[in-house]
Coordinates of C-alpha atoms and ligand atoms in Angstrom, one line a residue:
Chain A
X20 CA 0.0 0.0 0.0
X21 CA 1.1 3.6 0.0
X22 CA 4.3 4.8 1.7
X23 CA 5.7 7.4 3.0
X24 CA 8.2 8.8 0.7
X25 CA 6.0 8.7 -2.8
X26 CA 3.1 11.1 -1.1
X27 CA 0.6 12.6 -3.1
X28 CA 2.7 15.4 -3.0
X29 CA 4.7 13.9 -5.5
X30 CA 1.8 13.4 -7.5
X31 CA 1.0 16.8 -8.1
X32 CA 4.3 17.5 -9.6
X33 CA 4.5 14.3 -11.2
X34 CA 3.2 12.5 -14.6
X35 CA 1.1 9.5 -14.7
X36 CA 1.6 7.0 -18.0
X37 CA -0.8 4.8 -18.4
X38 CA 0.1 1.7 -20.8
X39 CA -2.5 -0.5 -22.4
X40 CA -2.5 -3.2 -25.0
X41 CA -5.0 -1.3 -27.7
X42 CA -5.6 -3.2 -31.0
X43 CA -5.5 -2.5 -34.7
X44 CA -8.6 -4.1 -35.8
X45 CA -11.1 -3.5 -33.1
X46 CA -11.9 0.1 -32.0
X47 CA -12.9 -0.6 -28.1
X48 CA -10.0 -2.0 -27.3
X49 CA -8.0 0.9 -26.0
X50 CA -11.6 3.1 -24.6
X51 CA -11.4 1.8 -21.3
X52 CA -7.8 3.2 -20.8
X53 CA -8.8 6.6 -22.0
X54 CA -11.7 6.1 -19.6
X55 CA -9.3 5.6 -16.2
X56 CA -7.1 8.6 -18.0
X57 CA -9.9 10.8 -18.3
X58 CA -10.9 10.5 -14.8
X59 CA -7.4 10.4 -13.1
X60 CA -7.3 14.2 -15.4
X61 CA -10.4 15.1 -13.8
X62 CA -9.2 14.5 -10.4
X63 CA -6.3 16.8 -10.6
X64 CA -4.1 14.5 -8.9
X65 CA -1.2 15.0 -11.8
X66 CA 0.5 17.3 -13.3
X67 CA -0.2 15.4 -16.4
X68 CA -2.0 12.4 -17.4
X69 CA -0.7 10.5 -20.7
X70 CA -1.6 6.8 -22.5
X71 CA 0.6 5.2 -24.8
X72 CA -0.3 1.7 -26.5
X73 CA 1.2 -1.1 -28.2
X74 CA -0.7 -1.3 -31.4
X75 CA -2.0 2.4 -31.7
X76 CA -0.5 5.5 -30.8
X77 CA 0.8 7.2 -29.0
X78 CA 3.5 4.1 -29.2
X79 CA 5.4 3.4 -25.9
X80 CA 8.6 4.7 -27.5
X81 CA 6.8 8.3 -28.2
X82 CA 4.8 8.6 -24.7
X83 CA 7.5 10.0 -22.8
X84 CA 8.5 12.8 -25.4
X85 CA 4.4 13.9 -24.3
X86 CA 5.3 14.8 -20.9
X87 CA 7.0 17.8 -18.8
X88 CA 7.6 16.4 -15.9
X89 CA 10.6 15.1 -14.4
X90 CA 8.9 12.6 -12.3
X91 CA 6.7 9.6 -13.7
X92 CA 4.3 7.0 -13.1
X93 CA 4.2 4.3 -15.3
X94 CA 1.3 1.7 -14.9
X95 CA 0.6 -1.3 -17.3
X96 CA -3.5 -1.8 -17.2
X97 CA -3.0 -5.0 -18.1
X98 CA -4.6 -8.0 -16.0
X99 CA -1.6 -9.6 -15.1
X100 CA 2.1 -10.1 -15.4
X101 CA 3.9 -11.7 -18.3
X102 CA 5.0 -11.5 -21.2
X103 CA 4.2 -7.4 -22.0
X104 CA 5.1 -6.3 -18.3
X105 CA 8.4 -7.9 -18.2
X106 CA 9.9 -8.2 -21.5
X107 CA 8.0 -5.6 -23.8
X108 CA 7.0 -2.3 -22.2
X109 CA 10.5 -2.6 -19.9
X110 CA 12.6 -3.1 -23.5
X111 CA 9.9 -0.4 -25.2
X112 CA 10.3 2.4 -22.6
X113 CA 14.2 1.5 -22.2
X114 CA 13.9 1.1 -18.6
X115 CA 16.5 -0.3 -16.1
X116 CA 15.0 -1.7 -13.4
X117 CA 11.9 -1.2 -11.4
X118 CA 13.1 2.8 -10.9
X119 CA 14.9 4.0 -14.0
X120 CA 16.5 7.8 -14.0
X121 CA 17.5 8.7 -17.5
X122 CA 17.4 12.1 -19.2
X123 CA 17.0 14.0 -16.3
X124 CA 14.2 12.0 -15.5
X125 CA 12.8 9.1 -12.5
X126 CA 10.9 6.9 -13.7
X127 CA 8.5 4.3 -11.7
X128 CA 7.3 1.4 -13.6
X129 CA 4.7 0.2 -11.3
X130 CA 2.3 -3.3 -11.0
X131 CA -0.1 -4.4 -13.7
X132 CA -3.5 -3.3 -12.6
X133 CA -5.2 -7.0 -12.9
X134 CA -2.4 -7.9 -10.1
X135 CA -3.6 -5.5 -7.4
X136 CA -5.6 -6.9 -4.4
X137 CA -8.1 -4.5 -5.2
X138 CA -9.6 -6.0 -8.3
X139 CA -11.3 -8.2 -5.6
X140 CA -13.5 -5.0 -4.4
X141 CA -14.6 -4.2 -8.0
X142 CA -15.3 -8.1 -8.5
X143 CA -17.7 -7.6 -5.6
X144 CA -19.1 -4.5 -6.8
X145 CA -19.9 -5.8 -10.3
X146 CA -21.5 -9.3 -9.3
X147 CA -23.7 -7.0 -6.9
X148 CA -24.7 -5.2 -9.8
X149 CA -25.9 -7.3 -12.5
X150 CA -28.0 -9.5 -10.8
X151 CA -29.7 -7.0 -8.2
X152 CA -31.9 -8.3 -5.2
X153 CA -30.1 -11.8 -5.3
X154 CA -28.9 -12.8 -2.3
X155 CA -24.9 -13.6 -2.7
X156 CA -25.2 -17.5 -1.2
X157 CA -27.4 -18.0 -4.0
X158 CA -24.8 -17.0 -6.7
X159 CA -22.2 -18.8 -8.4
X160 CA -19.2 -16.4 -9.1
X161 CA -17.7 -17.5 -11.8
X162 CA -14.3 -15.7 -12.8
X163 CA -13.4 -16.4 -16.8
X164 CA -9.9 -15.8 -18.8
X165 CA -8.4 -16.9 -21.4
X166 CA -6.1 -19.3 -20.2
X167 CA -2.9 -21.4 -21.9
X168 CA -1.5 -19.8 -25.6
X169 CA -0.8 -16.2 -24.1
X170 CA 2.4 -15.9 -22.8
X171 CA 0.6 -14.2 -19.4
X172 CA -0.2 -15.5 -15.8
X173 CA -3.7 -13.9 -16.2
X174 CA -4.5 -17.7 -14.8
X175 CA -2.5 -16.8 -11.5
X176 CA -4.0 -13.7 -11.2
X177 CA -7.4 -14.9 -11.5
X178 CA -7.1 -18.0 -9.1
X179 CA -5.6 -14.8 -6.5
X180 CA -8.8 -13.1 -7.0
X181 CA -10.5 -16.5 -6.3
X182 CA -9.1 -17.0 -3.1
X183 CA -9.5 -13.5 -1.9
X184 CA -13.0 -13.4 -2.9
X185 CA -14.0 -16.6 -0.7
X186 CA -12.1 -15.2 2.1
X187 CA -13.3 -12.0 1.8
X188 CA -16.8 -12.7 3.6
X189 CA -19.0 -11.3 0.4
X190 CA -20.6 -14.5 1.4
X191 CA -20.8 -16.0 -2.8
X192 CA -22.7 -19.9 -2.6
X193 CA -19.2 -20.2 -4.5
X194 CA -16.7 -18.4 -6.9
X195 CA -14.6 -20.4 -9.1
X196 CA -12.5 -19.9 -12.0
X197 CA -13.0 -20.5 -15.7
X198 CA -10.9 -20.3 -18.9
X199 CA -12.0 -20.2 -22.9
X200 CA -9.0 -22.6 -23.4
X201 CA -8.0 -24.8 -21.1
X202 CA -9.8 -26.9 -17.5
X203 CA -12.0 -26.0 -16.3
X204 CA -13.3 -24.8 -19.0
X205 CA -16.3 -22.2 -19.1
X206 CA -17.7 -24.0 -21.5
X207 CA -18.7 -26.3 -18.8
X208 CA -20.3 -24.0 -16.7
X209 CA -23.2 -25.3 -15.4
X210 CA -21.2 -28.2 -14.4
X211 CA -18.8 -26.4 -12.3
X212 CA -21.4 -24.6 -10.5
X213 CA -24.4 -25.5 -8.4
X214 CA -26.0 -22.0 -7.3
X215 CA -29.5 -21.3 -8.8
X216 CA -27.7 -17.9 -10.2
X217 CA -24.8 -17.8 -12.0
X218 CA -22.9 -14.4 -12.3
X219 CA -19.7 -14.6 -14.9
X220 CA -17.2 -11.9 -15.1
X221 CA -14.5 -11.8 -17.7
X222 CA -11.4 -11.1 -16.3
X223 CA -10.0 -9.0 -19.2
X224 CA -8.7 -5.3 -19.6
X225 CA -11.4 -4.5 -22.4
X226 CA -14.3 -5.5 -24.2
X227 CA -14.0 -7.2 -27.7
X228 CA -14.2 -10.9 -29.7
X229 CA -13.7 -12.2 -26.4
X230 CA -16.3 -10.7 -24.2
X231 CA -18.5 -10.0 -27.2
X232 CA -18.4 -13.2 -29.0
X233 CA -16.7 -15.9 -27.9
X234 CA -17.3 -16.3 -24.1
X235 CA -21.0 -16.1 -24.9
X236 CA -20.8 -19.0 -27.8
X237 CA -19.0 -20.8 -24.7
X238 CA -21.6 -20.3 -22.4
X239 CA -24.3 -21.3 -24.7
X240 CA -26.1 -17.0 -25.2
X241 CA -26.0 -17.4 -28.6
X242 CA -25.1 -19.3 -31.4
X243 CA -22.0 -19.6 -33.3
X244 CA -22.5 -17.1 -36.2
X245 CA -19.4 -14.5 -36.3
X246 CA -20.1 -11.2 -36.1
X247 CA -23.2 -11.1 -35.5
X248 CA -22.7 -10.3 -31.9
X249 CA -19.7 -7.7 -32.5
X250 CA -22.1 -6.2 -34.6
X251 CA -24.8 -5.2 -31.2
X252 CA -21.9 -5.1 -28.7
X253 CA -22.4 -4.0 -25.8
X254 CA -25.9 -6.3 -26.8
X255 CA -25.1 -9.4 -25.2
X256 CA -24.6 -7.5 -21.6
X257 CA -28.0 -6.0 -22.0
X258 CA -30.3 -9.2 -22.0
X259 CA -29.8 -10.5 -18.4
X260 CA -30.6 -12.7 -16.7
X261 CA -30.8 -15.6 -19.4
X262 CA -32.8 -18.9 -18.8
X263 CA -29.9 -21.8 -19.6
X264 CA -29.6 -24.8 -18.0
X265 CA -32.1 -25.1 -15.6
X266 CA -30.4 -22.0 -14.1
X267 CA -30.6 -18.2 -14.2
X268 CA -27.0 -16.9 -15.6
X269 CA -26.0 -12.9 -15.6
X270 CA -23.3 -12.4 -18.1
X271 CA -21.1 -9.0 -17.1
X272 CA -19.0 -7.1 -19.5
X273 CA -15.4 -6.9 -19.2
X274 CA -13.9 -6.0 -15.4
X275 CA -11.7 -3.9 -16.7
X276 CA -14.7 -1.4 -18.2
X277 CA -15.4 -0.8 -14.5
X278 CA -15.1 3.1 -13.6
X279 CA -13.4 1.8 -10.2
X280 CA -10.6 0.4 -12.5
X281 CA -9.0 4.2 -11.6
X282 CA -8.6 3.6 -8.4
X283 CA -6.6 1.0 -9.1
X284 CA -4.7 2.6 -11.0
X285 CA -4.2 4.7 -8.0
X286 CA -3.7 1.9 -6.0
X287 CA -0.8 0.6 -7.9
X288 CA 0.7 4.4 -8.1
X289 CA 0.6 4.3 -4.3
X290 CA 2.7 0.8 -4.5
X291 CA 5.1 2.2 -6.5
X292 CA 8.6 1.1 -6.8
X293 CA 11.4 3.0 -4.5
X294 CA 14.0 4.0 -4.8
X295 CA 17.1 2.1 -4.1
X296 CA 19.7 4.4 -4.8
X297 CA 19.7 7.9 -4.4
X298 CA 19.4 9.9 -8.2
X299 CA 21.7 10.5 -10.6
X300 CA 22.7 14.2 -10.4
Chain B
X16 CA 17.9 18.8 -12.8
X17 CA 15.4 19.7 -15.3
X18 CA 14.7 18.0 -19.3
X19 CA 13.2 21.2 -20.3
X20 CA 13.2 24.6 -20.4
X21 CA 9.9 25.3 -21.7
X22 CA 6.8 23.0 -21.3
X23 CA 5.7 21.7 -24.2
X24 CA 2.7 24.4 -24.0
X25 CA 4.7 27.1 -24.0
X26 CA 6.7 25.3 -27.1
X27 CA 3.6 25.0 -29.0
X28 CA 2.5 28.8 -27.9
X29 CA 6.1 29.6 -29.7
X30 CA 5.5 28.0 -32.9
X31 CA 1.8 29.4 -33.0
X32 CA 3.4 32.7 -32.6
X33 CA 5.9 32.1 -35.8
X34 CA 3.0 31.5 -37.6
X35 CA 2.8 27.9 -37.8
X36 CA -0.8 26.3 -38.5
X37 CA -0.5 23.1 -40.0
X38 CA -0.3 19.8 -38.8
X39 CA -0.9 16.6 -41.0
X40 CA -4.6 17.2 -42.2
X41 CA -5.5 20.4 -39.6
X42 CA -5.2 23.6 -40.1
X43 CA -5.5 25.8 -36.4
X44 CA -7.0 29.2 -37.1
X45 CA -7.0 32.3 -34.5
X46 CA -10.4 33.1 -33.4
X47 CA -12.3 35.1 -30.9
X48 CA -12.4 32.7 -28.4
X49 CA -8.6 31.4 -29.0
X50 CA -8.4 28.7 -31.5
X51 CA -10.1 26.6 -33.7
X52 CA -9.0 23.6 -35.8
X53 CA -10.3 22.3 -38.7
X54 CA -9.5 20.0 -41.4
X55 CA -7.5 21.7 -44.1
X56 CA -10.1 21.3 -46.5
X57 CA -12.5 22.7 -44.3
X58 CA -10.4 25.6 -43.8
X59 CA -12.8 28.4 -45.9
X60 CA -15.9 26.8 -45.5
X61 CA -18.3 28.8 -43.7
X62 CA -18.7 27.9 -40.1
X63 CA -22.4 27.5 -40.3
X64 CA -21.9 24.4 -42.5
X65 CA -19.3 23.1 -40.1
X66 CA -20.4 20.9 -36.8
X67 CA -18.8 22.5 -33.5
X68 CA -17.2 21.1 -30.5
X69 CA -15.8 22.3 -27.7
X70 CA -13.6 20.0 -25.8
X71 CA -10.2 18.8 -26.3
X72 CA -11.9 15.3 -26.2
X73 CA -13.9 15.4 -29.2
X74 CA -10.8 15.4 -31.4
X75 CA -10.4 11.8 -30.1
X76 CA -14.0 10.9 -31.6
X77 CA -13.2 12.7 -34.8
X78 CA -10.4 11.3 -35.6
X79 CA -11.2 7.2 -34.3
X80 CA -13.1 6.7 -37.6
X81 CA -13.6 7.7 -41.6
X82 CA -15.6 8.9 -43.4
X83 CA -16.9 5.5 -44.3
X84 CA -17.4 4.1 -40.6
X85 CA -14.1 2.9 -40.5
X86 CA -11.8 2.6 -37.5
X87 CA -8.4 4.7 -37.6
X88 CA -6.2 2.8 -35.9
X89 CA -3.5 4.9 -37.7
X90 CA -3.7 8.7 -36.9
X91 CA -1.6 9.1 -39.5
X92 CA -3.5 7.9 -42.4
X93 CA -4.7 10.7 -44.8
X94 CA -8.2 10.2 -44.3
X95 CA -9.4 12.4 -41.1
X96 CA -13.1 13.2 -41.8
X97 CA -14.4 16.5 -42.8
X98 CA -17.2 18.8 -41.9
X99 CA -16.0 19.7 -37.6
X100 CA -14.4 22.7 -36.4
X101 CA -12.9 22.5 -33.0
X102 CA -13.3 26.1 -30.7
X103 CA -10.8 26.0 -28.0
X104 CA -10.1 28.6 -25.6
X105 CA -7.0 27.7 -24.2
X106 CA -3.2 26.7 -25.9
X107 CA -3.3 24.0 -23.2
X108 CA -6.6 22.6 -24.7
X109 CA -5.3 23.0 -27.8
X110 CA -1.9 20.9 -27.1
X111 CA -4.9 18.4 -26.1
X112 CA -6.4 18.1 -28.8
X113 CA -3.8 17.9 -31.3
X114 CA -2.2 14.7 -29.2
X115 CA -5.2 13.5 -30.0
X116 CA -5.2 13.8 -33.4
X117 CA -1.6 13.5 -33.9
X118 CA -0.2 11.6 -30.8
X119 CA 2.9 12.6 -29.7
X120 CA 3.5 14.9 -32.8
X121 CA 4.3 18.0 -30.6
X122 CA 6.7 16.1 -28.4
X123 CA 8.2 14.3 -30.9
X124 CA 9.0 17.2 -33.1
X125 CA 10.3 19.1 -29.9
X126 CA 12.7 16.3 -28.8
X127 CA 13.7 16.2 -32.4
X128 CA 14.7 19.5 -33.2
X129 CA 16.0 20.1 -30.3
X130 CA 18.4 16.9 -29.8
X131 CA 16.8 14.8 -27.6
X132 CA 14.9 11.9 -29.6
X133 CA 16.6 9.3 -31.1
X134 CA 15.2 7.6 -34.3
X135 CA 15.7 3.5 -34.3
X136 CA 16.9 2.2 -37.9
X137 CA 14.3 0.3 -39.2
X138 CA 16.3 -2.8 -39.0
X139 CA 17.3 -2.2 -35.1
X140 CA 13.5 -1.6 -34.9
X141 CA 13.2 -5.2 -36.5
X142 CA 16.5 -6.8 -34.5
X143 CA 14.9 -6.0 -31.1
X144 CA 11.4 -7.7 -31.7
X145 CA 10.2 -10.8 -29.6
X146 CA 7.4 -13.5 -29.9
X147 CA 5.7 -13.9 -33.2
X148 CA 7.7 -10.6 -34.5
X149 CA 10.9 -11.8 -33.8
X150 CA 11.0 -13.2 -37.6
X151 CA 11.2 -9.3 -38.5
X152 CA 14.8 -9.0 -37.8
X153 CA 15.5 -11.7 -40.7
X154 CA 14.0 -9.0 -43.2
X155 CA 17.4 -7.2 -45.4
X156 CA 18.1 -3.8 -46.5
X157 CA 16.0 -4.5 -49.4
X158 CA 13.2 -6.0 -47.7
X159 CA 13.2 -2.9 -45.9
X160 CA 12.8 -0.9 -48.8
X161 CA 9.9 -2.6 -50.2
X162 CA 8.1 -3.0 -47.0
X163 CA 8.3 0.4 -46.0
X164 CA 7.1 1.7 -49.4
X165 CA 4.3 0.2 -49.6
X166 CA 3.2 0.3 -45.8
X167 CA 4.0 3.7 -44.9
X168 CA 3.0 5.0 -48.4
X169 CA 2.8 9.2 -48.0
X170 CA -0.2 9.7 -51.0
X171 CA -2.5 6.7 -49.2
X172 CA -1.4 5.4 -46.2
X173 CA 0.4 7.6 -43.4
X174 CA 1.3 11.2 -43.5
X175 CA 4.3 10.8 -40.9
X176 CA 7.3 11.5 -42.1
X177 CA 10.4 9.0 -41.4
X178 CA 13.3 10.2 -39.3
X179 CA 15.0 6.6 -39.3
X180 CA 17.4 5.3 -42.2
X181 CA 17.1 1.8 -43.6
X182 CA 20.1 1.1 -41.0
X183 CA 23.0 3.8 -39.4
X184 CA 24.4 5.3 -42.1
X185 CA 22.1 4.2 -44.9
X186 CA 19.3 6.3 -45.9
X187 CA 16.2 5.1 -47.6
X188 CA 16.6 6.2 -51.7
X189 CA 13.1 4.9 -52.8
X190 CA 10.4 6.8 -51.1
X191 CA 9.2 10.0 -52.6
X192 CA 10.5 13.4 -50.9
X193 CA 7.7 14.4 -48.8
X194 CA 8.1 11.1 -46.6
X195 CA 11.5 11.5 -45.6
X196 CA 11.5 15.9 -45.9
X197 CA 11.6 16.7 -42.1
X198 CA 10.9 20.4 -42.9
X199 CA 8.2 21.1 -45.1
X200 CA 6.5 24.5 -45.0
X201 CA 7.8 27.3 -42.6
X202 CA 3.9 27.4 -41.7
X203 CA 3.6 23.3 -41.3
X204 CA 4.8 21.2 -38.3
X205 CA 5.6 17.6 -39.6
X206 CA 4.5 14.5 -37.6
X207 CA 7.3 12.6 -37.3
X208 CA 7.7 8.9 -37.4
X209 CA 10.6 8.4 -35.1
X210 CA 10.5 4.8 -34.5
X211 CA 8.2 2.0 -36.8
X212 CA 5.1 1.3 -35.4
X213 CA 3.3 -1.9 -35.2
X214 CA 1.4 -1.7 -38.1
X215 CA 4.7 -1.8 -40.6
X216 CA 6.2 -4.6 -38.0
X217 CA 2.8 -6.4 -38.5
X218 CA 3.7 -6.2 -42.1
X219 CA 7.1 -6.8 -42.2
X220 CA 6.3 -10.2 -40.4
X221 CA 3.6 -10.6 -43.1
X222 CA 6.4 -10.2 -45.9
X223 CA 8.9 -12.0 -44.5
X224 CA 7.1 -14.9 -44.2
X225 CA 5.5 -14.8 -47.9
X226 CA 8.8 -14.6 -49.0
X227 CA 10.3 -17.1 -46.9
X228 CA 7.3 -19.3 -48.3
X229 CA 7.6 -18.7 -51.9
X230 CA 11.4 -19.6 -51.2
X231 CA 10.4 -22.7 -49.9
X232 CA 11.9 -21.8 -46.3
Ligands
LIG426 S1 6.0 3.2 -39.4 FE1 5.6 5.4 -39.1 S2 5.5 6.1 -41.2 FE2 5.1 3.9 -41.3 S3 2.9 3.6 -41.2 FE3 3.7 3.5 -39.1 S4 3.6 5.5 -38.3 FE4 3.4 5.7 -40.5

C-alpha cells in the first residue's frame, strides 16, 4: 500500500503514463484506458496524465517525449504479469530496473493493474450489480480468462482473485475460476457450478471478440454465427438474466470497463517502486 | 535537474506565434475565443456548415473513424473526416487536442529538433522484436525498402514522415521526398515517425514470411 516517501505530493508535480494493450482491428480496445485517464485528469491529482499503446499511438517509445515532468508514473493496465510487463513495455520504454533515471528524469514502472488486491472489491461490486436483489449465497461467481496460448499468468491472477473473494466474507454460494482454453473450462459451466444464479465476469482489460463473441458461444447465449454479436456489442450484456440450463446466468461485460478500475490505477501508483539508490545528479 | 526549459505548451504557444498552423490534415485558425482547428479542407468553409465542439476530447472521436465508418487505428493515415471545427479557448486545450489527433507529434518534433529523440533504424527496430515478430529481424536492406514503401505510403497510407534510415548510415533512396523531408512549409509542423510502429512490424512479419514461403523456407 502507500508509503511514505511517494506522497501525493509527488503526484502533483509528477506524470502519470498509463500503458494499455490497444488493437488495430477493433476500436474498443484501447476506450477503457482513456476512460481511467480521463478520470485520473479530472481529479487533478497530476501534473499530467498520458496513455501510450502497443498497437495504436501514441506508441510506448513516443509517450515520454508527451510529458513535462521530471517525475513519472508508469502503470501497465494489463490483468496480469507476463510476457508485455516484463519483456515488452520494460525493452519499449528502455527502462532499467523497477526505478529508471534517464534524461534528467525518475521513472517508476509500477504493478499491472489486474495484479492488485483491489480487483477483488470491483469483482464484488460488479456481481452486486448485474443480478440486483439476489442474495450472494445464491450466486455462483464464476471468474473467466483466457487461459494457456498467451504468454501471461492472467490464470494466477485470476485464481488470487478467487481465493480472496472466498475469504473476503462477500458471502458467494461459490466463486470459481474459468478459462476459454484450457480446464476447467467455461464452456462447462453449469457443471462447475451449483448455485440457482450464476454471475460470470471476464477477467479481461477491455471488451472485444472475447467478451463479445466468444465467451457467450462458450456459455451457450447465442449461437455460433461470427459477427453477428460484435455487430450489437455491448448487446449481449444488456439481456440479463438468461434462462440456460435449468439456471438463471447474468453475463457481465469486461472487469476492466469498471469506472473503479481508476482507483486501481491509483492503488498501484501508491505501490510504486522506491527508490534504491539515491538519483543520478 | 530539469529536461526542459519550456513546457511543451509554451513550445507550442512559440510556434503558434511564428505563424505555424498546419499539422498533418488540420489547419488551427486564430479566433475570438482562441483557437479553432479544422481540417484543411475545411479551412474556408463557412462555419455555419461546419459541426462544432468544444472540448479537447472530441478530437479523439473525430479522428477514431472515416468517413466510411471505419476505424483509424493509424492517426496518421490521410483520411481524417471533414465537416467539424474544434473552438478552443485555451493553448493547453489546444496541445490536447492535437495529441489527440496526432499523438505525440508536438513532443516528438520538440525532442527532435532540439536533440533529444533518437530515431531506431528500421532494422534495429526489426532486430529487437520478440514472440511472433521476432521473424522481422530476418527481413534485409531490401526487404526494408519494399516494405516500407508500400506500408507507410505518403499519398494513401500515413502522412508521418520517417526520421529513421534503412540502418545507421544508410538512408532510404526509394520513397518519394515528402516522406523523408523533415521540414516542409515554414507554416507546417511535420508529424514525425521516429521509430516504426506496429502496423509496418505487423507487415514486415507478413512479408517476410510470404517470401520465406515462396522460397520454400
Ligand atoms: S511506421 Fe511510421 S510512417 Fe510507417 S505507417 Fe507506421 S507511423 Fe506511419
Amino acid at each position: 500500500m502507500a508509503d511514505s516517501s511517494v506522497s501525493s505530493s509527488t503526484w502533483r508535480d509528477a506524470a502519470l503514463v498509463i500503458l494499455g494493450h490497444g488493437s488495430t482491428q477493433n476500436p474498443d480496445s484501447s476506450t477503457p484506458t482513456w476512460q481511467h485517464a480521463d478520470e485520473l485528469r479530472r481529479r487533478g491529482l497530476f501534473r499530467e496524465v498520458q496513455c501510450a499503446f502497443w498497437k495504436e499511438e501514441p506508441g510506448f517509445r513516443e509517450v515520454m517525449h508527451m510529458i513535462d515532468s521530471d517525475h513519472v508514473f508508469v502503470v501497465p493496465n494489463f490483468i496480469s504479469e507476463g510476457y508485455f510487463t516484463r519483456d515488452v513495455l520494460p525493452r519499449e520504454l528502455e527502462l532499467q530496473g523497477p526505478v529508471t533515471h534517464a534524461g534528467g528524469r525518475t521513472i517508476r514502472y509500477c504493478d499491472p493493474v489486474g495484479i492488485h488486491p483491489s480487483m477483488t472489491r470491483l469483482l464484488l461490486k460488479r456481481a452486486a450489480e448485474i443480478a440486483p436483489g439476489v442474495p450472494p449465497s445464491e450466486i455462483s461467481l464464476v471468474i473467466v480468462g483466457h487461459g494457456t496460448s498467451l504468454n501471461e499468468n492472467s490464470t494466477a491472477a485470476i485464481k488470487s482473485q478467487v481465493e480472496l473473494i472466498r475469504a473476503s466474507g462477500a458471502g458467494f454460494g461459490e466463486v470459481v475460476d474459468a478459462y476459454m482454453e484450457e480446464e476447467p473450462l467455461v464452456a462447462r459451466w453449469d457443471e462447475l457450478t451449483t448455485a440457482p444464479n450464476v454471475v460470470v465476469v471476464p477477467f479481461f482489460i477491455a471488451d472485444g471478440l472475447h467478451s463479445y463473441e466468444d465467451i457467450p458461444v462458450l456459455l451457450g447465449l447465442t449461437e455460433n454465427s461470427p459477427g453477428a454479436i460484435s455487430a450489437n456489442q455491448g448487446e449481449v450484456f444488456r439481456r440479463n438474466p438468461y434462462a440456460l440450463r435449468g439456471r438463471q446466468l447474468f453475463y457481465s461485460a469486461a472487469i476492466g470497463t469498471d469506472e473503479l478500475m481508476a482507483d486501481v490505477i491509483m492503488d498501484q501508483v501508491a505501490a510504486a517502486p522506491q527508490e534504491s539508490t539515491s538519483p543520478a545528479a | 535537474m530539469t529536461l526542459h526549459t519550456k513546457s511543451l505548451t509554451e513550445e507550442l504557444a512559440d510556434w503558434l506565434a511564428q505563424g505555424g498552423r498546419r499539422i498533418g490534415e488540420i489547419v488551427i485558425l486564430p479566433s475570438a475565443e482562441g483557437w479553432e482547428v479544422r481540417h484543411v479542407d475545411d479551412a474556408e468553409s463557412p462555419a455555419t456548415s461546419l459541426t462544432a465542439h468544444k472540448t479537447p476530447e472530441a478530437a479523439r472521436e473525430i479522428s477514431k473513424y472515416d468517413a466510411a465508418g471505419q476505424y483509424r487505428p493509424l492517426k496518421g493515415a490521410p483520411n481524417l473526416v471533414h465537416g467539424w471545427r474544434l473552438i478552443l479557448d485555451t493553448t493547453a486545450s489546444l496541445r490536447d487536442a492535437l495529441d489527440f489527433f496526432y499523438p505525440a507529434a508536438l513532443g516528438n518534433w520538440v525532442a527532435f529538433t532540439q536533440g533529444r529523440a533518437t530515431p531506431s533504424p528500421i532494422r534495429e527496430t526489426f532486430a529487437r522484436q520478440t514472440g511472433m515478430y521476432r521473424i522481422t529481424g530476418l527481413l534485409d536492406e531490401d526487404d526494408c525498402r519494399a516494405v516500407v514503401a508500400d506500408n507507410c505510403a505518403y499519398a494513401t497510407n500515413c502522412r508521418r514522415r520517417i526520421a529513421w534510415p534503412v540502418a545507421a548510415g544508410v538512408p532510404f533512396d526509394n520513397l518519394p521526398p515528402e516522406k523523408t523531408n523533415l521540414e516542409p512549409a515554414p507554416d507546417e509542423m511535420p508529424v514525425l515517425c521516429l521509430h516504426a510502429c506496429s502496423l509496418l512490424v505487423a507487415s514486415a512479419r507478413t512479408y517476410i514470411k510470404k517470401k520465406r514461403a515462396a522460397a520454400g523456407q
